[in-house]
Coordinates of N, CA and C in Angstrom, one line a residue:
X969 N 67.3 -102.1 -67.3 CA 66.9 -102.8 -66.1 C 65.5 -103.3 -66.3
X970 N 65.2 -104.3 -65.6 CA 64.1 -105.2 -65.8 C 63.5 -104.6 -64.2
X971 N 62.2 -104.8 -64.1 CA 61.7 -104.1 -63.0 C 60.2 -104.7 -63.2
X972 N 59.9 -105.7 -61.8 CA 58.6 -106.4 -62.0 C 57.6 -105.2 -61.1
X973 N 56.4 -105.6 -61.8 CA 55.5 -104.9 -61.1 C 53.7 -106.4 -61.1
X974 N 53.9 -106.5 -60.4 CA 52.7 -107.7 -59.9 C 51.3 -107.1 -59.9
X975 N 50.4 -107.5 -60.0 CA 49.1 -107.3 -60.2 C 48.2 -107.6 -60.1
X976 N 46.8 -107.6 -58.9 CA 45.8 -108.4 -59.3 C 44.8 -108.4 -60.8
X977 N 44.0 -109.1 -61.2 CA 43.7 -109.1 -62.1 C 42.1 -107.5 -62.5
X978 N 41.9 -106.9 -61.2 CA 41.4 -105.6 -61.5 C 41.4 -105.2 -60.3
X979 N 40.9 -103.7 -60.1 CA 41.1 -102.8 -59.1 C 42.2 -102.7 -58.5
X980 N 43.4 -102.4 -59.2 CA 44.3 -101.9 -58.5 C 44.4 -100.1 -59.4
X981 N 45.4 -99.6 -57.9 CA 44.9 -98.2 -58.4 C 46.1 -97.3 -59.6
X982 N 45.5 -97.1 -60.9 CA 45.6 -96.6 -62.1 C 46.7 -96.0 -61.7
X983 N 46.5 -94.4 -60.8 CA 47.8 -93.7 -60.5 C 49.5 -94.5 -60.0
X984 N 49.0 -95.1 -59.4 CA 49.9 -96.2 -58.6 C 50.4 -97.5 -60.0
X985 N 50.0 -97.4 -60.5 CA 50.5 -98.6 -62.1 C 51.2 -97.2 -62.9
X986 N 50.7 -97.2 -63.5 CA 50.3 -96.1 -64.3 C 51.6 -94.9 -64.7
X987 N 51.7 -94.1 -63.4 CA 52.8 -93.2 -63.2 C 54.4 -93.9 -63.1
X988 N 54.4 -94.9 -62.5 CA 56.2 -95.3 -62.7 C 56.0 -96.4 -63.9
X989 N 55.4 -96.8 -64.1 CA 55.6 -97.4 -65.4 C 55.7 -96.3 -66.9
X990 N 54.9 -95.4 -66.4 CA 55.7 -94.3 -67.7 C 56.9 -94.1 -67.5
X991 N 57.5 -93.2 -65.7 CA 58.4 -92.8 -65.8 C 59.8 -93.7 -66.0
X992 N 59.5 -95.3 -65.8 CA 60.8 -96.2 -66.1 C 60.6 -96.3 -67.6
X993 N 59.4 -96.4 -68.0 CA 59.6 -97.1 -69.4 C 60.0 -95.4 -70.4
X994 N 59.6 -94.4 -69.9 CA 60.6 -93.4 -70.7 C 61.8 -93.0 -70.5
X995 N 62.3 -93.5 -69.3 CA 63.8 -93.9 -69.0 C 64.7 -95.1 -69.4
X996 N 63.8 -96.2 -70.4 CA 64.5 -97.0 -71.0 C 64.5 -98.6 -70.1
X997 N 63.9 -98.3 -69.2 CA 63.6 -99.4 -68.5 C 62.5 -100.6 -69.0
X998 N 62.7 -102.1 -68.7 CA 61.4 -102.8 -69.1 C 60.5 -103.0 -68.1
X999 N 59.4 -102.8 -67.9 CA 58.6 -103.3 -66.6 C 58.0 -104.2 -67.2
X1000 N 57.8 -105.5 -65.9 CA 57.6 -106.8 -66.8 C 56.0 -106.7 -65.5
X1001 N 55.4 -107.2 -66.4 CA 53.8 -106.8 -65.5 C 53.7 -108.7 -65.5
X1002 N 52.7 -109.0 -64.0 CA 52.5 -109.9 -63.4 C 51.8 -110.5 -62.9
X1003 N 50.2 -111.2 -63.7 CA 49.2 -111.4 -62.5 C 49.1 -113.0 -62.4
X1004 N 47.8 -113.3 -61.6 CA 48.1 -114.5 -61.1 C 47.8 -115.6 -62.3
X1005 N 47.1 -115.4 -63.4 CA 47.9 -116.4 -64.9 C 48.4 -115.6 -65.6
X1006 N 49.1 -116.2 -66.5 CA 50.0 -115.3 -67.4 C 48.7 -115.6 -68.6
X1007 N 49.2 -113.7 -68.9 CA 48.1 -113.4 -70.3 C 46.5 -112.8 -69.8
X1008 N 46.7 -112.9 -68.7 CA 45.7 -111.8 -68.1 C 46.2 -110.2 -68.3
X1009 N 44.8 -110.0 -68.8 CA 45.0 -108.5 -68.8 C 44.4 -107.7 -67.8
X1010 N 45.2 -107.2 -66.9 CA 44.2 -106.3 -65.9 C 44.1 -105.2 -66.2
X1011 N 43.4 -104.9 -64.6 CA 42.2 -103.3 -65.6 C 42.4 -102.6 -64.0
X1012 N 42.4 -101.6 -64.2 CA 42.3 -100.4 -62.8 C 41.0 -100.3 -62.2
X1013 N 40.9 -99.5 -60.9 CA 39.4 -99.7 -60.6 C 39.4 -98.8 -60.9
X1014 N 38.4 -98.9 -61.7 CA 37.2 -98.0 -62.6 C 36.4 -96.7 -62.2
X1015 N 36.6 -97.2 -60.5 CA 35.8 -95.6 -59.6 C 36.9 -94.7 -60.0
X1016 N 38.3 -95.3 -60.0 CA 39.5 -94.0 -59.8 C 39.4 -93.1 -61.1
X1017 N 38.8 -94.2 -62.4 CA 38.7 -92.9 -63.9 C 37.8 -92.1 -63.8
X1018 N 36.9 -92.5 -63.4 CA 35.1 -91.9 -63.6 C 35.4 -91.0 -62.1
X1019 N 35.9 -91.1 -61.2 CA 36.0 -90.5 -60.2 C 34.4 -90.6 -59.0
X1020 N 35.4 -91.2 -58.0 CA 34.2 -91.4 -56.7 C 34.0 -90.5 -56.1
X1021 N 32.4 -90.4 -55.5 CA 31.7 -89.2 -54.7 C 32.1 -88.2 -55.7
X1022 N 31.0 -88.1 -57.2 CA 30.5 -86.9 -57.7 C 31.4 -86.6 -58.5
X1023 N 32.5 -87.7 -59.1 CA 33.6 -87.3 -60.0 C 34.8 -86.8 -59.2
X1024 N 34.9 -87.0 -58.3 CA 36.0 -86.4 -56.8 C 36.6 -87.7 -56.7
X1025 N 37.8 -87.2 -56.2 CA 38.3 -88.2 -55.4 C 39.1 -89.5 -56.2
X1026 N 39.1 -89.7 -57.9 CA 39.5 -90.1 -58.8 C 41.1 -89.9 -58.9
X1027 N 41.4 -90.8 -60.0 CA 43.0 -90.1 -60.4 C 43.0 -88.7 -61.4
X1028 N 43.9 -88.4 -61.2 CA 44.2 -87.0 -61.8 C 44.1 -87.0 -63.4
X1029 N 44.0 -86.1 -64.2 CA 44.1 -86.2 -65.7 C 45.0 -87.0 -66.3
X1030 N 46.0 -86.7 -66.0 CA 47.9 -86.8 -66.3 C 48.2 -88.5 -66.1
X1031 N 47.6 -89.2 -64.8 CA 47.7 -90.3 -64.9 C 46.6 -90.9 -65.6
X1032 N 45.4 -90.5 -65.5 CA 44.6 -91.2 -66.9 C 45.0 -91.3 -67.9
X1033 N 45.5 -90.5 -68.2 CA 46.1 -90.4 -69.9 C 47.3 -91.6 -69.6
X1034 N 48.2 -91.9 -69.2 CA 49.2 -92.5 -69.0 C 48.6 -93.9 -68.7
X1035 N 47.6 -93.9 -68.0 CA 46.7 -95.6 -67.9 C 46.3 -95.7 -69.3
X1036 N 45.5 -94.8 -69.9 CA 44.9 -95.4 -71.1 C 46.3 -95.7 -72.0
X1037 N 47.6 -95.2 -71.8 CA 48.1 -95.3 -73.1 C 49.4 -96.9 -72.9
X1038 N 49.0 -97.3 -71.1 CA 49.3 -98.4 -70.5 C 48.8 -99.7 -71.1
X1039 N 47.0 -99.0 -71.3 CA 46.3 -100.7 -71.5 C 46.7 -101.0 -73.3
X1040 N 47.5 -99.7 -73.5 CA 48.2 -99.9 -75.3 C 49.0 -100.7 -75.2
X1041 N 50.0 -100.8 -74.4 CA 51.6 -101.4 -74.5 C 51.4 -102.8 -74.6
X1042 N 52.3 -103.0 -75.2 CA 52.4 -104.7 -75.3 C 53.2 -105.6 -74.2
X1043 N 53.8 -105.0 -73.4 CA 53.8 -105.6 -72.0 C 52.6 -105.5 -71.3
X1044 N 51.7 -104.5 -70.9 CA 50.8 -104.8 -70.2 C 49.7 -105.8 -70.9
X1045 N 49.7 -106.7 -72.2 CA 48.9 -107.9 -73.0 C 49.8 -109.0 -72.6
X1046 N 50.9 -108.7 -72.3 CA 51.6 -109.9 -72.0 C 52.5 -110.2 -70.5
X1047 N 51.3 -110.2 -69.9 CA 51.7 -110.6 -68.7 C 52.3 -111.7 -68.2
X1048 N 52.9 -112.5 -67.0 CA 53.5 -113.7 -66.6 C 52.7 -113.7 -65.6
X1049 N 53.0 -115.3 -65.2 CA 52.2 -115.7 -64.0 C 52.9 -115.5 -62.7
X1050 N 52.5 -115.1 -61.6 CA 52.8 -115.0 -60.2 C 53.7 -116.0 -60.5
X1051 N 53.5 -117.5 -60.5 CA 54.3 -118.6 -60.1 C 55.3 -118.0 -60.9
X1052 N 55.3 -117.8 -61.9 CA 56.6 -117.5 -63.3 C 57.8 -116.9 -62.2
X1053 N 57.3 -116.1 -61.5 CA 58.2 -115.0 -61.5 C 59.5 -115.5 -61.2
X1054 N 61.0 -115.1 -61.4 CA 62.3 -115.5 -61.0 C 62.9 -114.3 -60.6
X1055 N 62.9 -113.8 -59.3 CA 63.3 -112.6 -58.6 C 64.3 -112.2 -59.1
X1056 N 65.7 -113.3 -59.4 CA 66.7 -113.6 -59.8 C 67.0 -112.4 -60.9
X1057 N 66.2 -112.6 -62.0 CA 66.6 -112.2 -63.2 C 65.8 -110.8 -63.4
X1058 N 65.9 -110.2 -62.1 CA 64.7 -109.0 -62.5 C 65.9 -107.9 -61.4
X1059 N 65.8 -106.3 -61.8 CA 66.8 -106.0 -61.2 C 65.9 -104.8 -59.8
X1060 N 64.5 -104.9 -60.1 CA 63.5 -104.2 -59.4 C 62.0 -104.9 -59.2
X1061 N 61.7 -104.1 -58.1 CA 59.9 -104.4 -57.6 C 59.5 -103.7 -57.0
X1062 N 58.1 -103.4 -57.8 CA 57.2 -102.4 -57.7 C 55.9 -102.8 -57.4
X1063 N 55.5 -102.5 -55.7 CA 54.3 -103.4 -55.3 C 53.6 -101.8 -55.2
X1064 N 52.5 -101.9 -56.4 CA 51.6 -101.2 -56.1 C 50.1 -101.7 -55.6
X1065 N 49.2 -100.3 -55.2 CA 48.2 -100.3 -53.8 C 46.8 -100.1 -54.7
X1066 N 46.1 -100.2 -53.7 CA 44.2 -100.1 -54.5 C 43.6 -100.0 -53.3
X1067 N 42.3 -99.7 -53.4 CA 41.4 -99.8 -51.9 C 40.0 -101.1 -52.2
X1068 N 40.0 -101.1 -53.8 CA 39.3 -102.0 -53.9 C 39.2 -103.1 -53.8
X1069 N 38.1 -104.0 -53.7 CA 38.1 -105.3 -53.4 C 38.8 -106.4 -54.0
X1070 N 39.1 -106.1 -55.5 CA 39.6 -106.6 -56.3 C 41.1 -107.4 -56.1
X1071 N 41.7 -106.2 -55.5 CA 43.0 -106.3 -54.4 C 42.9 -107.6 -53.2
X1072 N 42.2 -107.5 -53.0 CA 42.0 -109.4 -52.2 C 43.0 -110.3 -52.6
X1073 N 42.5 -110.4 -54.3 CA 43.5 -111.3 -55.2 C 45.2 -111.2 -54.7
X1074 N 45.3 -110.0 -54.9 CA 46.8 -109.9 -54.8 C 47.3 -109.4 -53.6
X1075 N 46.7 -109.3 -52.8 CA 47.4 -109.2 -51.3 C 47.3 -110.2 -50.3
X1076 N 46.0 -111.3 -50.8 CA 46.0 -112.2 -49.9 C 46.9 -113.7 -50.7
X1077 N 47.4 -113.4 -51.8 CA 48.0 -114.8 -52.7 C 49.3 -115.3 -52.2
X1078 N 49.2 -116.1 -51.7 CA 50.3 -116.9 -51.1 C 51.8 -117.7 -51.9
X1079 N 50.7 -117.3 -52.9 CA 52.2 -117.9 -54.5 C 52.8 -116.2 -54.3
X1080 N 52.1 -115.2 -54.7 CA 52.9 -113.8 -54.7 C 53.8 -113.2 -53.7
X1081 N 53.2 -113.9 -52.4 CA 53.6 -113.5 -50.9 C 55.3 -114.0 -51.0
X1082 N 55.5 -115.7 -51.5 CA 56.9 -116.0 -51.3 C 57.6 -115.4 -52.9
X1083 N 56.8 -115.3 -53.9 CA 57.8 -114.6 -54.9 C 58.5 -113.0 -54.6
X1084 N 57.2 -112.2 -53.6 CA 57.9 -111.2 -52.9 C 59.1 -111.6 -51.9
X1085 N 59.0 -112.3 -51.2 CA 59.9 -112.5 -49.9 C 61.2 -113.2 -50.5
X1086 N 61.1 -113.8 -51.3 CA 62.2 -114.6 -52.6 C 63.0 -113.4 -53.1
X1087 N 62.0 -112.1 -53.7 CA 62.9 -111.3 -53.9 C 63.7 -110.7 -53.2
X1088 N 62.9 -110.1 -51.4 CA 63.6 -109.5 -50.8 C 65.1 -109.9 -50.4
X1089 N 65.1 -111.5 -50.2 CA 66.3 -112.1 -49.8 C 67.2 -112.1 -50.8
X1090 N 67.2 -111.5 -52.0 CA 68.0 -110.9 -52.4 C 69.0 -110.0 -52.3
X1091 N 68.4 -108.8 -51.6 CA 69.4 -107.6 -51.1 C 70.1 -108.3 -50.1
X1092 N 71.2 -108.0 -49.7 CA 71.8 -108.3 -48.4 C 71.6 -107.6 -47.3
X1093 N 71.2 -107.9 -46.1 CA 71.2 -107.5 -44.9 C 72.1 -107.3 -43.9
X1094 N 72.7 -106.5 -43.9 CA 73.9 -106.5 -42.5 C 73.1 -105.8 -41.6
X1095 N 72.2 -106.3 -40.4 CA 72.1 -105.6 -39.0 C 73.1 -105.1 -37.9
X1096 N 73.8 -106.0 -37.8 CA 75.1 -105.8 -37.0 C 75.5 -104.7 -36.8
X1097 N 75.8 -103.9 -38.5 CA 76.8 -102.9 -38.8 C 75.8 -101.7 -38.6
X1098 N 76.5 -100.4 -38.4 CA 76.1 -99.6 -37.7 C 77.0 -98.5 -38.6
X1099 N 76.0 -97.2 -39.0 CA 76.7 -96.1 -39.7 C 77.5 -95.3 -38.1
X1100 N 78.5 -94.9 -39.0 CA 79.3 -94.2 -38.1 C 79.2 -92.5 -39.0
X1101 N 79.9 -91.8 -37.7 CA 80.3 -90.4 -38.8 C 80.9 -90.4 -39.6
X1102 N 81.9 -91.4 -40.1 CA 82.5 -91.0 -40.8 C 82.0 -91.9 -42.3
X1103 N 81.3 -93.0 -42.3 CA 80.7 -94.1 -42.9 C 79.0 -94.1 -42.9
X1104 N 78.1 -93.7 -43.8 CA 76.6 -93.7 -43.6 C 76.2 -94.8 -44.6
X1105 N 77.5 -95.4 -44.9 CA 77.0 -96.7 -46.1 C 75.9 -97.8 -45.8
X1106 N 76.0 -98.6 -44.2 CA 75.3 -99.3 -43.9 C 73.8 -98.7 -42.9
X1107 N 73.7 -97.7 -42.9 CA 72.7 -96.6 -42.4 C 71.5 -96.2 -43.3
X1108 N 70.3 -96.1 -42.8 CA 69.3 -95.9 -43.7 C 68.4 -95.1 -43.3
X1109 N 67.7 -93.6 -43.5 CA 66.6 -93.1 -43.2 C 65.7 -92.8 -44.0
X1110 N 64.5 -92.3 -43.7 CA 63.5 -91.7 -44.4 C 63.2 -90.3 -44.2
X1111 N 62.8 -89.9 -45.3 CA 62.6 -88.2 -45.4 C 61.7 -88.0 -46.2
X1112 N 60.3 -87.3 -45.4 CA 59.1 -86.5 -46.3 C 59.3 -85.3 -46.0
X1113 N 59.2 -84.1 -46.6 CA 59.1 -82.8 -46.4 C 60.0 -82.6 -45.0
X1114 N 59.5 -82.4 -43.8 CA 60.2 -82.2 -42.8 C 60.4 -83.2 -41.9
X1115 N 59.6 -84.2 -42.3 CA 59.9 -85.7 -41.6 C 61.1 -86.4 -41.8
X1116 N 61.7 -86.6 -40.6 CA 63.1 -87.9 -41.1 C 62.9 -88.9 -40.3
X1117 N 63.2 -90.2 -40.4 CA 62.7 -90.9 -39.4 C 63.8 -92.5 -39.5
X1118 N 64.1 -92.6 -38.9 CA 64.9 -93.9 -39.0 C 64.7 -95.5 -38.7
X1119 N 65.7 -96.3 -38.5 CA 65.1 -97.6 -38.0 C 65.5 -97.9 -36.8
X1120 N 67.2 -97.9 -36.5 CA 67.2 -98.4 -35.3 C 68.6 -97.4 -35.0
X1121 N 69.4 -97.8 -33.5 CA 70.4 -97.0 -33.4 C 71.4 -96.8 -34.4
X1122 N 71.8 -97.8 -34.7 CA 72.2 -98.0 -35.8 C 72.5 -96.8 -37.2
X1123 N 71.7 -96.1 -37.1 CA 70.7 -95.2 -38.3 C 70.9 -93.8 -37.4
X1124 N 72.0 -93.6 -36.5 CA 71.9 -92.4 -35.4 C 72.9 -91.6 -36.3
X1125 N 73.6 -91.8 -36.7 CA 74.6 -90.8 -36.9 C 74.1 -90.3 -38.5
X1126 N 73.5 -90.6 -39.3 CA 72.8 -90.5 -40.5 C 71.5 -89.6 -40.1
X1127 N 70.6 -90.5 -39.2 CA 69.5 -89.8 -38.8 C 70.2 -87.9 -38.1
X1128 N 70.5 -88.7 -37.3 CA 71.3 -86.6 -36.8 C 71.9 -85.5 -38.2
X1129 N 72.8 -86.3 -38.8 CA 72.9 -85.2 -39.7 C 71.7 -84.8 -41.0
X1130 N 70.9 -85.7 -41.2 CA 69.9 -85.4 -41.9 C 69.0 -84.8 -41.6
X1131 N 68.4 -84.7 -40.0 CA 67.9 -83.9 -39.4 C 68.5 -82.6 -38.7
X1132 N 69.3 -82.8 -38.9 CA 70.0 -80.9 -39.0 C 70.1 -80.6 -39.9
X1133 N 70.5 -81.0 -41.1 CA 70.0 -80.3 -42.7 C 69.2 -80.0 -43.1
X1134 N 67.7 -80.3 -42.0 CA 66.7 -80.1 -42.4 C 66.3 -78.7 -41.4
X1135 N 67.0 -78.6 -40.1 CA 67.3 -77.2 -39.5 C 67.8 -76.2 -40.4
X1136 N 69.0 -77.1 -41.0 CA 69.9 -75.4 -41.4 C 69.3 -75.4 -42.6
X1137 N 68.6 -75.8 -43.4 CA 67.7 -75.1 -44.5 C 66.5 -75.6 -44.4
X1138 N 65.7 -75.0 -44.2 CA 64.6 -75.3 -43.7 C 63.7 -75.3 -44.8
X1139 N 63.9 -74.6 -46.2 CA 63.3 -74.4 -47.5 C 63.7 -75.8 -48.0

């Protein structure tokens, strides 16, 4: 599976690159990296290695190591351009976050904005359809630890039983 991940050209954050590009690319996956020319090499913001406020507040060991061994790979030297991108021929997308300024680039880029939205109209959308009890195929929720949370009615009969399985085992 082909799996884009887009990128401004620095300060985006290490942990957030870093960590699923290991765990796809040692699952056999390609992640095809993305900035706004092709052949840019981006760089993480640099507060997150050296760690902000006194060495705090940084990425963790485990994803440093996995950034430094990121700016190795020969996909991250051969990037494509924003415009490049063909949603089409890619089977995933991975929009990772930063707090740095850097990030401007790629959250305010209006070439990136419709290659995202290009992709989304890919998936198919059925609103209409509505999970039933006996059908949770067209139904969708969210679950953090004890949080479940859904979208619309639609999402009731999925939402209810996933929040009683979170009653009857509560571990």
């Amino acid at each position: 599976m082909r799996v884009l991940m887009p990128l401004p050209d620095n300060d985006f954050d290490v942990t957030e690159v870093a960590v699923p590009w290991k765990v796809l690319s040692a699952a056999g996956h390609e992640v095809v990296f993305a900035t706004q020319r092709a052949g840019t090499l981006p760089a993480g913001d640099p507060r997150l290695l050296t760690g902000v406020l006194f060495g705090r507040l940084g990425a963790a060991d485990e994803p440093k190591e996995f950034y430094e061994q990121l700016t190795r790979a020969a996909e991250f030297h051969h990037t494509i351009a924003w415009s490049d991108i063909e949603p089409g021929e890619l089977d995933g997308l991975l929009l990772p976050g930063g707090h740095a300024a850097g990030m401007r680039q790629y959250l305010g880029s209006p070439v990136l904005r419709t290659k995202v939205a290009e992709f989304c109209k890919l998936g198919p959308r059925v609103v209409t359809k509505r999970g039933t009890d006996t059908d949770d195929a067209p139904a969708f929720v969210v679950e953090d630890g004890n949080y479940v949370s859904a979208r619309w009615p639609g999402d009731a009969y999925l939402f209810a039983k996933r929040f009683r399985a979170r009653l009857d085992d509560p571990d």
